[in-house]
Short mmCIF file of C-alpha atoms and ligand atoms in Angstrom, two decimals:
data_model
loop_
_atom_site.label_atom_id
_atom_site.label_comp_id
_atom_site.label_asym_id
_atom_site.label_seq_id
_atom_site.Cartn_x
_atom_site.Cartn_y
_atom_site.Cartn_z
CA UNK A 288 -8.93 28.83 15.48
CA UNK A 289 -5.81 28.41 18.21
CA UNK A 290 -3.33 26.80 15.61
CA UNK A 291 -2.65 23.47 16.45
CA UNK A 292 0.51 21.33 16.68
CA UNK A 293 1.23 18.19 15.03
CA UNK A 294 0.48 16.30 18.09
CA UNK A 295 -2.89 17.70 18.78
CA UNK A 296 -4.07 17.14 15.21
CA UNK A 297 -3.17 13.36 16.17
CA UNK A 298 -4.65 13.25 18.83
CA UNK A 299 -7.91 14.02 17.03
CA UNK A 300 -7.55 11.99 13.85
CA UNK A 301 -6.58 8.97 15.80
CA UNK A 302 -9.70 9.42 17.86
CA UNK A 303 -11.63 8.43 14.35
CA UNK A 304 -11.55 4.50 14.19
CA UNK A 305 -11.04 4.55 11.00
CA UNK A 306 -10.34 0.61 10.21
CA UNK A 307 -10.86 -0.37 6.66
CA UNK A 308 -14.03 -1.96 6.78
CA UNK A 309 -15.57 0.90 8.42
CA UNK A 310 -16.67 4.23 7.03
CA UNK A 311 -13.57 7.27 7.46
CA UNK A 312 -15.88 10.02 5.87
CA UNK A 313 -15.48 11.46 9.44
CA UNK A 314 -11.90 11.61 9.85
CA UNK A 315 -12.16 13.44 5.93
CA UNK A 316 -14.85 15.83 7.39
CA UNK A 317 -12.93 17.04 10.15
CA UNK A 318 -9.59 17.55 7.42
CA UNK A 319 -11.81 19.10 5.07
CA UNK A 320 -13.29 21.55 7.84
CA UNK A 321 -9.72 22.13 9.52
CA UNK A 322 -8.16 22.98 5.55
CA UNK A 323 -11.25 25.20 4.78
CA UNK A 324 -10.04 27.35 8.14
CA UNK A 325 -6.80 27.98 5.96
CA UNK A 326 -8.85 29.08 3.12
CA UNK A 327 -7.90 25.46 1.23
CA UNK A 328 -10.65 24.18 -0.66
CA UNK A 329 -10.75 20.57 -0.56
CA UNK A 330 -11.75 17.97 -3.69
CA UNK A 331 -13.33 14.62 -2.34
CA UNK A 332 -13.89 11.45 -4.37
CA UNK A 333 -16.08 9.29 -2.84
CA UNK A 334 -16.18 4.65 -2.81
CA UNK A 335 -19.51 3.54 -4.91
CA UNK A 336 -21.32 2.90 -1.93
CA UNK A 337 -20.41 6.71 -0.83
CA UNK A 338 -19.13 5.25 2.80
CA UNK A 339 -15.31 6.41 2.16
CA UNK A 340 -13.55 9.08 0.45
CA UNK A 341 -10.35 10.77 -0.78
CA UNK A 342 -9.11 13.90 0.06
CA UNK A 343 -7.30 15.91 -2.75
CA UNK A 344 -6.30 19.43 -2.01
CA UNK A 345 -3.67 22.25 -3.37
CA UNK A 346 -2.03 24.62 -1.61
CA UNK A 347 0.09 27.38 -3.96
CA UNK A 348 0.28 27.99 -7.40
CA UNK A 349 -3.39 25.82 -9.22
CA UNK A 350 -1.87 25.72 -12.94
CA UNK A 351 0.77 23.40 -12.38
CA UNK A 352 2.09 20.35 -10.95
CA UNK A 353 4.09 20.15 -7.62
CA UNK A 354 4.78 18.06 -4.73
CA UNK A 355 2.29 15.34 -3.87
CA UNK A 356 2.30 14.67 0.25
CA UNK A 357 0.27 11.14 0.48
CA UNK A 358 -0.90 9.05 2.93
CA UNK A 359 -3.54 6.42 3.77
CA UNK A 360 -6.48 7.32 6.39
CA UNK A 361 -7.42 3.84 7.32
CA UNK A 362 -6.14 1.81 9.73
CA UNK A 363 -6.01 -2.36 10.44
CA UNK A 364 -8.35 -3.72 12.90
CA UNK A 365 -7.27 -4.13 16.47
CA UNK A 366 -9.59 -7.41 17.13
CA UNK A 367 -8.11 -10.17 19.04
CA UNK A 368 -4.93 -7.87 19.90
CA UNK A 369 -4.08 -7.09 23.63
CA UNK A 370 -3.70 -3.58 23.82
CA UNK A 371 -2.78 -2.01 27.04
CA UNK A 372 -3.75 1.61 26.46
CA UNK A 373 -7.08 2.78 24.14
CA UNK A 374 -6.58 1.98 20.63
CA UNK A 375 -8.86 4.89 19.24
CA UNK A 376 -7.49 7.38 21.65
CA UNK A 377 -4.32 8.93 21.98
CA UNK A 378 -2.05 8.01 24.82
CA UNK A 379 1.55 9.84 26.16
CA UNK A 380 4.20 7.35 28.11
CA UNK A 381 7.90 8.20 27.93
CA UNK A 382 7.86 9.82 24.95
CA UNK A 383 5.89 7.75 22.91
CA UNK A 384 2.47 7.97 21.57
CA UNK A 385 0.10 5.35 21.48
CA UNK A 386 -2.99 4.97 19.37
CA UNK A 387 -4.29 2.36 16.47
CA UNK A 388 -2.37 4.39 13.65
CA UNK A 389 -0.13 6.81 15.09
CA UNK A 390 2.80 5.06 12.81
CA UNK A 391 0.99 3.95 10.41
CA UNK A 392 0.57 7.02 8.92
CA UNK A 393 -1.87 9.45 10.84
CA UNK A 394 1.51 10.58 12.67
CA UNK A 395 2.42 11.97 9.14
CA UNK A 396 -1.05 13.11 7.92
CA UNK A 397 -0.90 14.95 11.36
CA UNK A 398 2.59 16.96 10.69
CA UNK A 399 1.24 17.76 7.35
CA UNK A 400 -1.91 19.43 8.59
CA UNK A 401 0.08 21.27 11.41
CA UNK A 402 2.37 22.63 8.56
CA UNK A 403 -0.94 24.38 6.86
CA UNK A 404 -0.71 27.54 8.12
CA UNK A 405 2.81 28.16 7.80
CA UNK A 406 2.04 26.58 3.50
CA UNK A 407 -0.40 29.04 2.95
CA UNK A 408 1.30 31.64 4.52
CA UNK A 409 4.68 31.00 1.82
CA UNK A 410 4.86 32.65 -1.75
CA UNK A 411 5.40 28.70 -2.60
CA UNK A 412 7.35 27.87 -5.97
CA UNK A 413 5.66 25.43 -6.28
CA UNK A 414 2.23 23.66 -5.10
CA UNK A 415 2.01 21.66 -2.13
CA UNK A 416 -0.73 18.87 -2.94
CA UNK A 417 -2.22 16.78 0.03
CA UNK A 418 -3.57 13.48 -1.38
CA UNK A 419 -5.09 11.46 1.91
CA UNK A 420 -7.07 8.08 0.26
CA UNK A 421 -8.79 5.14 2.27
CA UNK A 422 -8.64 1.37 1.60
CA UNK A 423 -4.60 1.50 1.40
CA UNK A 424 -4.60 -1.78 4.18
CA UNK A 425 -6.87 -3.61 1.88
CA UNK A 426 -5.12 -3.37 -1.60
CA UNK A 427 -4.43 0.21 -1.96
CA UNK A 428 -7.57 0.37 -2.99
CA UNK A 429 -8.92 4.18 -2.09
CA UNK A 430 -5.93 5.90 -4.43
CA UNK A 431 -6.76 4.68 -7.34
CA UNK A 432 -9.46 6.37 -8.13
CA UNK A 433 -8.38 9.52 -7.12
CA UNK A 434 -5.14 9.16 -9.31
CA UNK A 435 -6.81 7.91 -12.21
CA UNK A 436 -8.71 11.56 -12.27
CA UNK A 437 -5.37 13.47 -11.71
CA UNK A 438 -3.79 11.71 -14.66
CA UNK A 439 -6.50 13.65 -16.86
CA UNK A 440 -5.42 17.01 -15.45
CA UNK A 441 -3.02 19.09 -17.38
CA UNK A 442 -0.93 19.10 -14.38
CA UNK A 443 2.28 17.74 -14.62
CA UNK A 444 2.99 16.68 -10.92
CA UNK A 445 6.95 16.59 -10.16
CA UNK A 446 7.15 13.98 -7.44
CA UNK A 447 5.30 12.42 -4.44
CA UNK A 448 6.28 11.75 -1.22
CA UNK A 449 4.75 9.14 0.67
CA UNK A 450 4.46 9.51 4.29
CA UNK A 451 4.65 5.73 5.71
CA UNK A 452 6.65 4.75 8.68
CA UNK A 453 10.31 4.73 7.61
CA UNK A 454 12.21 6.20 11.10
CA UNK A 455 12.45 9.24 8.37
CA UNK A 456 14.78 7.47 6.02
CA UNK A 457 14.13 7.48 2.30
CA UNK A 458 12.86 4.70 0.86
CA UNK A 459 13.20 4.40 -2.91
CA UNK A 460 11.58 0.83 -3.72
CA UNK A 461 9.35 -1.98 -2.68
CA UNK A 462 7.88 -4.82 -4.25
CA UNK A 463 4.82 -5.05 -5.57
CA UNK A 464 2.39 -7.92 -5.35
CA UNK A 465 0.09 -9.75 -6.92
CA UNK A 466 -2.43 -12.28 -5.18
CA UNK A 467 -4.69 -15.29 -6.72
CA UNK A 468 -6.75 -17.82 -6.10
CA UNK A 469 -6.79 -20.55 -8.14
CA UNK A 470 -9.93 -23.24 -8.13
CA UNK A 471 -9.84 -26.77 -9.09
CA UNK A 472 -13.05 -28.36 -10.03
CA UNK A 473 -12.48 -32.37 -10.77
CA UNK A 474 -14.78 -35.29 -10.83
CA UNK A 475 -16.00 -37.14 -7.62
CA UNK A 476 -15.99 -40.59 -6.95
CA UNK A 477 -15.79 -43.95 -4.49
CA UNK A 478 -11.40 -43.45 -4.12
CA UNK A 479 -11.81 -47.46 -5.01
CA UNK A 480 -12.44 -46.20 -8.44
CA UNK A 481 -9.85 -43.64 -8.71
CA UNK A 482 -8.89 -43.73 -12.24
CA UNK A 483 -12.34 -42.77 -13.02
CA UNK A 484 -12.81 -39.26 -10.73
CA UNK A 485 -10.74 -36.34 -11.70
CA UNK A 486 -8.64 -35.25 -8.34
CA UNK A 487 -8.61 -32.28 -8.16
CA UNK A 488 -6.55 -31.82 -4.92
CA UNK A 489 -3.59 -34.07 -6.96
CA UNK A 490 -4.64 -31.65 -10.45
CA UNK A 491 -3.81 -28.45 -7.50
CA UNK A 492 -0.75 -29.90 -6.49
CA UNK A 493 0.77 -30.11 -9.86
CA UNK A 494 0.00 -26.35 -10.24
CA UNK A 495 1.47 -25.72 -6.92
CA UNK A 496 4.72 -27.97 -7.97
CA UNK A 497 4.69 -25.62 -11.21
CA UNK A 498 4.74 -22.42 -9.16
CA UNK A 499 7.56 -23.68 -7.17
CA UNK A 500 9.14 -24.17 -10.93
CA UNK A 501 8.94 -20.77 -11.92
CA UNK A 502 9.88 -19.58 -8.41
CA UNK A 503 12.88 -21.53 -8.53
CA UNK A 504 13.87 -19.95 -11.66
CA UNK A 505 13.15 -16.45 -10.87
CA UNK A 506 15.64 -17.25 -7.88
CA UNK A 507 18.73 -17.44 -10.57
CA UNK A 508 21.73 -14.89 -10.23
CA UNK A 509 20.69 -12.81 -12.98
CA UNK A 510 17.34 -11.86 -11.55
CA UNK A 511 18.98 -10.80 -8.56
CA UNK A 512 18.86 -7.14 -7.40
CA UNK A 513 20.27 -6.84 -4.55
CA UNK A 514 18.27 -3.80 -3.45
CA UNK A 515 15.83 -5.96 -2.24
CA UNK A 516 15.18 -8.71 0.74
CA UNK A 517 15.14 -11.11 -0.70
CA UNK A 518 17.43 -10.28 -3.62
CA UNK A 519 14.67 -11.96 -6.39
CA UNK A 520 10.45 -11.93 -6.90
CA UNK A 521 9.05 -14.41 -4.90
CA UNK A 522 6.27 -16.74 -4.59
CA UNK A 523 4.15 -18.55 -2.47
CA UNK A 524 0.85 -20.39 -1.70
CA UNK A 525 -0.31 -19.42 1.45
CA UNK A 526 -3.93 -21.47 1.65
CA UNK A 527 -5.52 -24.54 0.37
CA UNK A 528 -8.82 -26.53 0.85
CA UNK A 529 -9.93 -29.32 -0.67
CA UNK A 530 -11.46 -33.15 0.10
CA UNK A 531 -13.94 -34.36 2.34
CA UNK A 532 -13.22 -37.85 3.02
CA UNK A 533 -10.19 -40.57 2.43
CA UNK A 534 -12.64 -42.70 0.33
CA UNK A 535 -14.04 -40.38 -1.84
CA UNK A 536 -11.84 -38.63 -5.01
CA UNK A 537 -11.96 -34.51 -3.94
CA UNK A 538 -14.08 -32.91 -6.44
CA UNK A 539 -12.67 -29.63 -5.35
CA UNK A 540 -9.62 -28.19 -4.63
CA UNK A 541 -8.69 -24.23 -4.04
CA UNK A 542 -5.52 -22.62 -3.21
CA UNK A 543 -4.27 -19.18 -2.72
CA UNK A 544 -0.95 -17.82 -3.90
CA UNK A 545 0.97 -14.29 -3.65
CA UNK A 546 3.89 -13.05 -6.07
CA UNK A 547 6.21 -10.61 -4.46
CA UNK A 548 7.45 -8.97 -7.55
CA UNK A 549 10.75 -6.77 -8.60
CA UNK A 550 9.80 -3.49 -9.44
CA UNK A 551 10.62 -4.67 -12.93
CA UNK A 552 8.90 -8.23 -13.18
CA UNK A 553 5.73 -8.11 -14.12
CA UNK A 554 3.82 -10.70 -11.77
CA UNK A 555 0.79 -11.37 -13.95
CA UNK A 556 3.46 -13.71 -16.06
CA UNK A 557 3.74 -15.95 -13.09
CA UNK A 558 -0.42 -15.74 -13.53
CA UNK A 559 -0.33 -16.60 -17.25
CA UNK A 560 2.56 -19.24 -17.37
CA UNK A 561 0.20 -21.33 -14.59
CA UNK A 562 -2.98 -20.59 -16.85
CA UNK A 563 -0.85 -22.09 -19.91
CA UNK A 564 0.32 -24.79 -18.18
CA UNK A 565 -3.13 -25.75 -16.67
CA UNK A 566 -4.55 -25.25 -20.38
CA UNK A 567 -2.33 -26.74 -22.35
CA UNK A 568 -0.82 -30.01 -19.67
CA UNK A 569 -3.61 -30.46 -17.44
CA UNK A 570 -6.54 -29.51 -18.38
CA UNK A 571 -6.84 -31.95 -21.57
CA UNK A 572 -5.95 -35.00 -18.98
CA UNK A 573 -8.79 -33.83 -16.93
CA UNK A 574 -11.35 -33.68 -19.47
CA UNK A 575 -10.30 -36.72 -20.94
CA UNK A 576 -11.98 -38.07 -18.24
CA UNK A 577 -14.51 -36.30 -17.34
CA UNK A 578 -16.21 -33.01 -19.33
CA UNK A 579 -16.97 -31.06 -16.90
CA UNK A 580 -14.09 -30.37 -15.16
CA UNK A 581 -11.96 -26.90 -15.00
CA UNK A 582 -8.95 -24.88 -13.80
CA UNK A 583 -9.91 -20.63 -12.93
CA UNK A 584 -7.66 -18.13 -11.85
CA UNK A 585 -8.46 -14.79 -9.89
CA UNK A 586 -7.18 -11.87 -9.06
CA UNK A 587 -7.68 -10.90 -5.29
CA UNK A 588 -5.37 -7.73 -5.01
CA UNK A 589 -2.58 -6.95 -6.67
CA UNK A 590 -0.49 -3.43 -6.20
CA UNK A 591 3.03 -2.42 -8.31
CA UNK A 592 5.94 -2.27 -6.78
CA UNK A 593 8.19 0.73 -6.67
CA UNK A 594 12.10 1.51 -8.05
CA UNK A 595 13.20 5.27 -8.24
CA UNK A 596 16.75 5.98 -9.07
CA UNK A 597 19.05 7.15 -6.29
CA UNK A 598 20.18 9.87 -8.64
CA UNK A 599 16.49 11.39 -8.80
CA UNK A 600 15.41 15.01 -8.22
CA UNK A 601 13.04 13.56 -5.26
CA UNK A 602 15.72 11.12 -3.75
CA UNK A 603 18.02 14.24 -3.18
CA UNK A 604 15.25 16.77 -2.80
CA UNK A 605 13.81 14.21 0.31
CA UNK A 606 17.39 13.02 1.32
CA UNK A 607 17.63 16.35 2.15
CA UNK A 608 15.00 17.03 4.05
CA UNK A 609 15.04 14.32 6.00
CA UNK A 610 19.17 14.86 6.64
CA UNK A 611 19.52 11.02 5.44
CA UNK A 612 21.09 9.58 2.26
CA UNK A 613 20.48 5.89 3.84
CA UNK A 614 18.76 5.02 1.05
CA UNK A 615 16.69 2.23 1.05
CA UNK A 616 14.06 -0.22 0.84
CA UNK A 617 11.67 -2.08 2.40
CA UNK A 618 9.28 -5.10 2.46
CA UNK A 619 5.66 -3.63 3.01
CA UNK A 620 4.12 -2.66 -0.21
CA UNK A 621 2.57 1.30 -0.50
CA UNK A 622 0.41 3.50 -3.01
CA UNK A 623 3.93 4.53 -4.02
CA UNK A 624 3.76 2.10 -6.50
CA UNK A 625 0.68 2.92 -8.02
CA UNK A 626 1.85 7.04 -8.19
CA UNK A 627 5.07 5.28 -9.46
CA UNK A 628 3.37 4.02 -12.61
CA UNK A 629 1.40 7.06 -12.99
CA UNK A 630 4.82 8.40 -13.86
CA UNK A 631 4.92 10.76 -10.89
CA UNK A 632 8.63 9.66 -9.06
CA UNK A 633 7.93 8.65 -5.43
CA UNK A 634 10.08 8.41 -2.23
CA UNK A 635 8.43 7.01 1.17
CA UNK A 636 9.69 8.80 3.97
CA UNK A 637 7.41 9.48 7.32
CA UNK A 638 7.53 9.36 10.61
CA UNK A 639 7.79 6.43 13.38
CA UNK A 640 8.31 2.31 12.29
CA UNK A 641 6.61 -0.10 10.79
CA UNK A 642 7.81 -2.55 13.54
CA UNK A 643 5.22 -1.04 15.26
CA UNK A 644 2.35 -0.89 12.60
CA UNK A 645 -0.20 -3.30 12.77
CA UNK A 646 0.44 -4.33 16.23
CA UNK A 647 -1.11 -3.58 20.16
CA UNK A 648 0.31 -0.86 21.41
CA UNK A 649 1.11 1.14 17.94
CA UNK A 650 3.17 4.15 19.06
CA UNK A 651 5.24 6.81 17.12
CA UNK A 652 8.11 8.86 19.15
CA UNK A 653 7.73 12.54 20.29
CA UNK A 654 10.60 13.10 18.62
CA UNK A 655 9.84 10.94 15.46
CA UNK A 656 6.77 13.74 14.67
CA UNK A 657 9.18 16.81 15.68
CA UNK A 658 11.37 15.65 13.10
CA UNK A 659 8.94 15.51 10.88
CA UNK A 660 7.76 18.57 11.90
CA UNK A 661 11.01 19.90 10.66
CA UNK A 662 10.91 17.98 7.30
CA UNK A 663 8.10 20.16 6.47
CA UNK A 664 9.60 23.22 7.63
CA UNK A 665 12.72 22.61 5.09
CA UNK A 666 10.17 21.65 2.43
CA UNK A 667 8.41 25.29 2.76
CA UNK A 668 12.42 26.81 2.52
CA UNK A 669 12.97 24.79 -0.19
CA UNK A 670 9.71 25.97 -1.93
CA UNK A 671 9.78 29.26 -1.10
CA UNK A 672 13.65 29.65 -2.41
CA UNK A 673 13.95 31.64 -5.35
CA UNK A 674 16.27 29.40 -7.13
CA UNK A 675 13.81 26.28 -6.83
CA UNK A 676 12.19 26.21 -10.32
ZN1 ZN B 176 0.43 2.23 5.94
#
C-alpha cells in the first residue's frame, strides 16, 4: 500500500459518519485493516449490542507498559446545523479542512495512523499503544470498558496522551462532571384544598434552593483553585417539568442538575447531601400527609475530572513535543479523566480547537495536522533514544 499522509487518512475516516448513536464498527474496520498492513495486530472490544467497538493496539516492545495515544471515534450529530460544505466528507478552503470531526479528534487519530510506518519501523524504547473508543460525546462511555480490561494486565502503562483539540498546547486538567435527575412524586389535588395535596413542584424547589446552598458554599475562597474557569465546582439545574393546571396541586415534579467538579471534589457528595436533606427535612413533611409520596435521585452520566502536576514526566515529556510549556486547562470534559483514575498520568494535547468542535463547518488547519505530524515524529526520537528508559 502507497503510504498515506495524515491528511489522506482524514479524509477517509471522516468519510465514516460516525455520530454516537450510530454504529462506527466501520471506521474500526478500516483502522484495523490499515494497522494489519503494518503487521499491527489489533484487539477490539465490542458495546453489548455488538454495534460499536474499541480499538486497542501495541506497537514495540508487548511485556510492558508505554505511551497510551487516545482518542474518541464518534462524532456529535450535525442535525439542524447549517453547514456549508459536506459534513461526512472532507473539504480543502484556505488552508483549512472541513468535515463533521476533523477537530474533534479524527484530525489526531489521523496523524497517529500516518505515523505507523515510521513506529514500526523504530527499535522503540518503549511501546506505542493506540487506544481509539466510541461513545466519548455521550458520557465517555466506549473507554471504559476497554480500560477496565487493561487495568488487569500486568502492564504498567507510563502515561497517556489524549489527542483532543487543544491548538497543540498541553492541557493538564479539566473538571469532571456528574449529572442527575431528581423526581418528585407528591399528592394531587383541587389547589382549593392545598394543605391536603403534597406539591411536589414547591417539595422540587426546596431541593433546588438546597443545591444553590451547597453551591454557594463550594464558591468560598478556600475551595478556590485557580487553575480552573471558574476558580470552584459548580452547579446547576438545567431542566424542570412539573404541573398541569393552576387549580390542581402538581403531583409531579422532575428536574435535572449537573456538578462541574474540581479534580479533587468528589461530586457524588453534592448527590448525597440532597438525598439527606430530602430524607431527613422533606420527605417526613411529605408523608405526613400523604403515604405515598417520594424523592429519587439518578445518575445520567457522570465522568472524573482530571489534575496532573506540572512537574510530571508526561507534562515535560508532551511540553516538549509539542514546543509549549503553556500549560493549561480547559472546560470540556475528556476520557482523560477516566485514564487519570486508572492511575495512568494524562496530558490532552491534539490538533485544531474546540471552538470549532461541535459546530457547522468543523475545520482543523493544514498546519494544525503538520504540527502534529511533527509531534509524532519527536515522540519516535524520543522513543527510539537510548537514554529514554
Ligand atoms: Zn472530543
Amino acid at each position: 500500500m502507497n503510504r498515506l499522509t495524515s491528511r489522506d487518512i482524514l479524509a477517509r475516516l471522516i468519510a465514516f459518519p460516525t455520530v454516537s448513536r450510530d454504529s462506527n464498527l466501520a471506521l474500526i474496520a478500516f483502522i484495523r485493516d490499515y494497522l494489519a498492513t503494518y503487521g499491527v495486530e489489533s484487539e477490539l472490544f465490542y458495546n453489548e449490542e455488538k454495534t460499536k467497538a474499541s480499538l486497542f493496539a501495541t506497537i514495540g516492545p508487548e511485556d510492558q507498559g508505554g505511551i497510551i495515544l487516545s482518542g474518541h471515534t464518534d462524532v456529535v450529530p450535525v442535525d439542524g446545523q447549517q453547514w456549508t460544505v459536506p459534513a461526512f466528507a472532507l473539504t480543502e478552503q484556505d488552508g483549512k479542512l472541513y468535515g463533521r470531526g476533523t477537530a474533534d479528534m479524527k484530525g489526531f487519530i489521523a496523524c497517529v495512523l500516518a505515523a505507523v510506518p515510521d513506529l514500526v519501523q523504530s527499535s522503540l524504547r518503549w511501546p506505542v499503544h493506540l487506544a481509539f473508543s466510541y461513545d466519548e460525546e455521550v458520557g465517555c462511555l466506549g473507554v471504559r470498558p476497554m480500560l477496565a480490561n487493561l487495568a488487569q494486565r500486568d502492564l504498567a502503562f507510563k502515561m497517556c496522551l489524549i489527542g483532543e483539540p487543544t491548538q497543540l498546547k498541553p492541557v493538564l486538567g479539566h473538571k469532571g462532571k456528574l449529572a442527575m435527575r431528581c423526581q418528585v412524586k407528591g399528592a394531587a389535588c383541587h389547589s382549593a384544598y392545598a394543605p391536603y395535596g403534597v406539591n411536589a413542584i414547591e417539595y422540587a424547589a426546596q431541593l433546588i434552593g438546597k443545591l444553590g446552598e451547597i453551591a454557594a458554599e463550594r464558591a468560598q475562597p478556600q475551595y478556590h483553585d485557580s487553575r480552573f474557569d471558574p476558580p470552584f465546582s459548580t452547579i446547576q439545574t438545567g431542566l424542570i417539568q412539573g404541573g398541569r393546571a393552576l387549580n390542581i396541586v402538581p403531583e409531579e415534579c422532575e428536574f435535572d442538575f449537573e456538578v462541574r467538579a474540581l479534580p479533587d471534589f468528589d461530586a457524588k457528595t453534592v448527590a448525597h447531601t440532597l438525598q439527606t436533606y430530602a430524607e431527613q427535612e422533606l420527605l417526613p413533611k411529605m408523608r405526613a400527609v400523604q403515604a405515598d409520596t417520594h424523592i429519587v435521585l439518578e445518575e445520567l452520566s457522570a465522568y472524573p475530572g482530571l489534575v496532573t502536576a506540572k512537574d510530571s514526566e508526561v507534562a515535560a515529556l508532551i511540553a516538549s513535543l509539542c514546543e509549549s510549556e503553556e500549560f493549561g486547562t480547559v472546560a470540556f470534559g475528556t476520557e482523560g479523566g477516566l485514564f487519570h483514575q486508572a492511575g495512568i498520568p494524562t496530558v490532552v494535547c491534539g490538533p485544531g480547537s474546540m471552538d470549532q468542535g461541535h459546530k457547522p463547518d468543523e475545520f482543523v488547519s493544514i498546519e494544525q495536522l503538520a504540527r502534529c505530524d511533527q509531534m509524532l515524529q519527536r515522540l519516535i526520537i524520543y522513543l527510539t533514544n537510548p537514554k529514554t528508559t
